[in-house]
CSV table of C-alpha atoms in Angstrom, one decimal:
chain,number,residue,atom,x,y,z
A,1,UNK,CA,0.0,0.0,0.0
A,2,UNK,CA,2.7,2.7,1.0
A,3,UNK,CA,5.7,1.1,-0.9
A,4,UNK,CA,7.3,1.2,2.4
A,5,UNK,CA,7.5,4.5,2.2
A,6,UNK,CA,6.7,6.4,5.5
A,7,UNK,CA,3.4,7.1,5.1
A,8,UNK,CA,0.6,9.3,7.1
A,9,UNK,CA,-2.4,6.8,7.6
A,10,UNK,CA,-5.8,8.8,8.0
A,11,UNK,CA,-8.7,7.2,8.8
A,12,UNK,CA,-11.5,9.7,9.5
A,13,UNK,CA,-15.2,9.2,8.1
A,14,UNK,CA,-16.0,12.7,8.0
A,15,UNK,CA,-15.2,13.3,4.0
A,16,UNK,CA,-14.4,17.4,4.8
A,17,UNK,CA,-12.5,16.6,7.8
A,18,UNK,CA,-10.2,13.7,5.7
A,19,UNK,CA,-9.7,15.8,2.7
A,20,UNK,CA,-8.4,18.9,4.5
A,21,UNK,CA,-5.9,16.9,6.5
A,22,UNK,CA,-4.9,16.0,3.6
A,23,UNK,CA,-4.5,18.7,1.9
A,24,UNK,CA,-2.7,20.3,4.9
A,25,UNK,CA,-0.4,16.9,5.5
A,26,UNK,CA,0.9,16.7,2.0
A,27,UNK,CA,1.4,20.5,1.7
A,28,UNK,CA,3.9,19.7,5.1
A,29,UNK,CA,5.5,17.1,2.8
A,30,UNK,CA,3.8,13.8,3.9
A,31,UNK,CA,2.9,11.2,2.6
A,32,UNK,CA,-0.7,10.3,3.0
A,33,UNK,CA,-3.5,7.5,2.7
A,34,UNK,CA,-7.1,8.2,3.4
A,35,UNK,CA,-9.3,5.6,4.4
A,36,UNK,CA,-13.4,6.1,5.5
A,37,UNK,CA,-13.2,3.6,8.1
A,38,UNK,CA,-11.2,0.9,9.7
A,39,UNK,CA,-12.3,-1.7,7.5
A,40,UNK,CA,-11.3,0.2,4.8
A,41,UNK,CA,-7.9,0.6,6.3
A,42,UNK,CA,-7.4,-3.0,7.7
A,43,UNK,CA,-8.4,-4.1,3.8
A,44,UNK,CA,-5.3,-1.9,2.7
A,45,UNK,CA,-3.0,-2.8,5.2
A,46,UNK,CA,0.6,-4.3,5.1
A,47,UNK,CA,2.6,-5.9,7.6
A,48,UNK,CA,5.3,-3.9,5.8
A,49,UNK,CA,4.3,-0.4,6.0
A,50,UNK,CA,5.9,2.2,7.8
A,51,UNK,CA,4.6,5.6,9.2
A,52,UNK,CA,1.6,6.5,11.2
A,53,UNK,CA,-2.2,6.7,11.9
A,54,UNK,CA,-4.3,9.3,12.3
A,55,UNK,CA,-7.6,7.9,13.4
A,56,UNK,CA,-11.0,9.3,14.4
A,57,UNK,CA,-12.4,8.0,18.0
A,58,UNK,CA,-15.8,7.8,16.6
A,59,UNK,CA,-16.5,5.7,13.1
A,60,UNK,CA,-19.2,3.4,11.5
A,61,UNK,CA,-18.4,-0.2,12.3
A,62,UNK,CA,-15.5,-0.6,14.4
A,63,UNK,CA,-15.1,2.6,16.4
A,64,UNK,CA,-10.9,4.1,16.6
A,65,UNK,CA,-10.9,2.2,19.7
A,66,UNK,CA,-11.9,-0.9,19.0
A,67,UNK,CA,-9.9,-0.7,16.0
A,68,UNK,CA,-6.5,0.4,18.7
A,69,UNK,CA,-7.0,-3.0,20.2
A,70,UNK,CA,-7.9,-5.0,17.1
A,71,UNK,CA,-4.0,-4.5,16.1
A,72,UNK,CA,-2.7,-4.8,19.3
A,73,UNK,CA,-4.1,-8.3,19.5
A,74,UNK,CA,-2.7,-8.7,15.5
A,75,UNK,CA,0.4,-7.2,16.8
A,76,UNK,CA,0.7,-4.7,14.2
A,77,UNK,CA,2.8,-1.9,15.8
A,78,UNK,CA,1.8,1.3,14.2
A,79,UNK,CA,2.3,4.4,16.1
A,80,UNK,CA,-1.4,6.3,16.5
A,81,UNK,CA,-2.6,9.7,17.0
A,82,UNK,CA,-6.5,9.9,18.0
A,83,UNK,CA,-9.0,12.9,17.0
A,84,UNK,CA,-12.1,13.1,17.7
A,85,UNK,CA,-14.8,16.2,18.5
A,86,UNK,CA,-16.4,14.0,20.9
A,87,UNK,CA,-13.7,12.8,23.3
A,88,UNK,CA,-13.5,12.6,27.0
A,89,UNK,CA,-11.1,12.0,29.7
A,90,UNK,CA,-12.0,8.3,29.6
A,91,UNK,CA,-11.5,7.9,25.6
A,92,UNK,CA,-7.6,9.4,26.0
A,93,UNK,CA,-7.0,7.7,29.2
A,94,UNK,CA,-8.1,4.6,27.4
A,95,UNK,CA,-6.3,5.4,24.0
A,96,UNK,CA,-2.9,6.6,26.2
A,97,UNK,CA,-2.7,3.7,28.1
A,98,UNK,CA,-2.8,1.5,25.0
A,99,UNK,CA,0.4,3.3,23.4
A,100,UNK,CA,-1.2,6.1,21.3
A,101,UNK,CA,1.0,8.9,21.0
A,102,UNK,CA,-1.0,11.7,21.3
A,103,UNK,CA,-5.3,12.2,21.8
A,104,UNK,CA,-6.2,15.2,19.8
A,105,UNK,CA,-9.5,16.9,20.0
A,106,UNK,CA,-11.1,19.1,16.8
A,107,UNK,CA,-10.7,21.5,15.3
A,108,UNK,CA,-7.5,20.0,15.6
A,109,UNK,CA,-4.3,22.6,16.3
A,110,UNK,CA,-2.0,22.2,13.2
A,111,UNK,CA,1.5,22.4,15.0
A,112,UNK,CA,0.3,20.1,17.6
A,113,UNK,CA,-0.8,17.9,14.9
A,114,UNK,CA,2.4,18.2,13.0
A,115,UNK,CA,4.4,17.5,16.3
A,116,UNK,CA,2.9,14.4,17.2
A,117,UNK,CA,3.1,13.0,13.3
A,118,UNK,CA,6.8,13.2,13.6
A,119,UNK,CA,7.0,12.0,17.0
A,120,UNK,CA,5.2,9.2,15.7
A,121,UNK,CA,7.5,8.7,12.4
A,122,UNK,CA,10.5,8.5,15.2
A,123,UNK,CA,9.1,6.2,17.6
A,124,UNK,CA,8.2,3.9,14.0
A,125,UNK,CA,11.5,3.8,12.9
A,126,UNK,CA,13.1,3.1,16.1
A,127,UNK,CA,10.4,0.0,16.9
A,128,UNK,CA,11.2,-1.2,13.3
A,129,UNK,CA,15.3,-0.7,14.2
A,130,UNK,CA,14.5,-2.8,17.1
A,131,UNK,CA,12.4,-5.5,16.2
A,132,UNK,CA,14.8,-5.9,12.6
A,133,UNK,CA,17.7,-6.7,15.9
A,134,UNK,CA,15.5,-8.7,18.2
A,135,UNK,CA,14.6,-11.2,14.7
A,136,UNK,CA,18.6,-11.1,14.0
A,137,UNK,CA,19.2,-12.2,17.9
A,138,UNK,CA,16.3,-15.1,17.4
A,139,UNK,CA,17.9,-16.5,14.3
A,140,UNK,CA,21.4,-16.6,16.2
A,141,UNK,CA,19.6,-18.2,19.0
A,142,UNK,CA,17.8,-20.5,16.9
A,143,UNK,CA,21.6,-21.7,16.2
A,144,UNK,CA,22.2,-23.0,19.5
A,145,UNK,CA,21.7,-26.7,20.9
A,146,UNK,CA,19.8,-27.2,24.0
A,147,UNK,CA,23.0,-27.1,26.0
A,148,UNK,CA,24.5,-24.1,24.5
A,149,UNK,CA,20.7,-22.0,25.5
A,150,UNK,CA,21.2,-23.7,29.2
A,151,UNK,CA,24.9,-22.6,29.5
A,152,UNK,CA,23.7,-19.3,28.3
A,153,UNK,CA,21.0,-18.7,30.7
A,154,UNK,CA,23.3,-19.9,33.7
A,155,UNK,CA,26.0,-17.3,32.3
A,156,UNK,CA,24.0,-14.2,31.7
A,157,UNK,CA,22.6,-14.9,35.0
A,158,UNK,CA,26.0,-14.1,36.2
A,159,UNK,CA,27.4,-18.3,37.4
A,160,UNK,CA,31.0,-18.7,36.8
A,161,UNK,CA,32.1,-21.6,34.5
A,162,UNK,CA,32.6,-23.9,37.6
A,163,UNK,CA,29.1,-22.9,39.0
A,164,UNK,CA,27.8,-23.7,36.1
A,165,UNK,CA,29.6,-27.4,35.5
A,166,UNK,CA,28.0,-28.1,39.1
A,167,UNK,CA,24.5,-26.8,38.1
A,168,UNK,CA,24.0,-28.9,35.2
A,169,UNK,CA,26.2,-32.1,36.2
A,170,UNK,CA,28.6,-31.7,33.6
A,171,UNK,CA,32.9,-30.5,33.5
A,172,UNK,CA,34.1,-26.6,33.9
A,173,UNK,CA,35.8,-27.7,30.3
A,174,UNK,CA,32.8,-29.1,28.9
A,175,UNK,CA,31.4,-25.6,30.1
A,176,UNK,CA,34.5,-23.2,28.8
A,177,UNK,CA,33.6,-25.1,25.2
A,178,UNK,CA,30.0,-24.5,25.3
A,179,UNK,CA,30.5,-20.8,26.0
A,180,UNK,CA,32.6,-20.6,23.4
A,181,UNK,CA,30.6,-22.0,20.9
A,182,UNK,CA,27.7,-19.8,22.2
A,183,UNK,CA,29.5,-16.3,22.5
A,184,UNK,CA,30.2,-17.5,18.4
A,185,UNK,CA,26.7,-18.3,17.3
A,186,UNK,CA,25.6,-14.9,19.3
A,187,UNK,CA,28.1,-13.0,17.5
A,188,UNK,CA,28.4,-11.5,21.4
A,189,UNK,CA,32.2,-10.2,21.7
A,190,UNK,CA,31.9,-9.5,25.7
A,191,UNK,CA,29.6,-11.4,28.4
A,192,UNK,CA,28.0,-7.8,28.7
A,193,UNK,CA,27.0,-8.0,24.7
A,194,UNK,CA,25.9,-11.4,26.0
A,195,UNK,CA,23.6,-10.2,28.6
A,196,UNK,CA,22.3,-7.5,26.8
A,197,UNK,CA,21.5,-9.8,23.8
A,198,UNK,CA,19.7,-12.0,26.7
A,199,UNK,CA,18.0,-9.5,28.1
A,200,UNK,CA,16.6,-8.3,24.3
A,201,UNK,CA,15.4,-11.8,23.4
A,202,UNK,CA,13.4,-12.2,27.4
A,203,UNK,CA,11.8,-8.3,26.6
A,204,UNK,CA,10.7,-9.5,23.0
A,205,UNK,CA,9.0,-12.7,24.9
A,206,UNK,CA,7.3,-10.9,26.9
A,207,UNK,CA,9.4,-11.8,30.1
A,208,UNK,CA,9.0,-9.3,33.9
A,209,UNK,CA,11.6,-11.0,35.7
């Protein structure tokens, strides 16, 4: 849809209200997709595109809200900006707390608007930077054998090589090889890259301790 392109996403069904954010957007030199509702949009939609979504609280079918959690639970990560002329402290609680950048109310202020688009744009890229790492660190971790992923999770833990040939029942060589072949497959050249790399991979999965 966007050539992955950073693109500016509106979905708005008021036809006035779509076409002069439009008109404004593109004459700040955005890129832009309009889209009458979120069916419309989630018709059009890539797992490649990059850029933002602008997207009205209120809409026929699946309100901005519902459509905020729909790609949560797809996983989509796209960074939103809400509008609406009917919103209340509820609605941008509700939108906040589910990662929306910013919770705009009409006539939306231009500069604000403008802001939070290129906030948006930056927080997109550096999600993308990061997930394109955290796949790189799962393929390299896809590499190791059971034993090389249990050395490693007893050595980023912080267990010496002889704490952890006594945790697993097997010699402090045996261990010295396996961390070899591990800080290798990791492309890790310190046991701090190591860690971090760890600590990366347990974020990506969702892991609190």
């Amino acid at each position: 849809m966007s050539e992955h392109i950073p693109t500016v996403f509106v979905v708005e069904d008021e036809s006035s209200v779509r076409e002069a954010l439009d008109s404004l957007l593109r004459s700040a030199g955005f890129r832009v997709q309009l889209f009458a509702s979120a069916s419309d949009f989630l018709l059009g939609w890539s797992p490649g595109d990059s850029g933002c979504l602008i997207l009205d609280v209120r809409l026929p079918g699946v309100d901005g809200l519902e459509l905020q959690q729909e790609l949560i639970r797809a996983d989509i990560h796209i960074p939103t900006i809400f509008i609406t002329g009917h919103g209340d402290i509820r609605m941008s609680v509700q939108a906040m707390k589910a990662g929306a950048v910013e919770f705009l109310t009409k006539p939306v202020n231009y500069p604000d608007l403008v802001n939070a688009i290129h906030r948006s744009m930056e927080k997109d890229q550096a999600g993308r930077k990061n997930r394109e790492e955290v796949e790189r660190l799962r393929r390299r971790f896809d590499t190791l054998t059971p034993r090389e992923r249990e050395v490693m999770r007893l050595v980023v833990a912080g267990l010496l090589n002889k704490q952890v040939a006594a945790e697993i029942g097997i010699s402090e060589i045996t261990v010295k090889i396996h961390r070899g072949h591990v800080m290798r497959k990791m492309e890790a050249n310190s046991l701090a890259e190591l860690v971090k790399m760890a600590e990366q991979l347990r974020l990506a999965a969702g892991g609190t301790n």
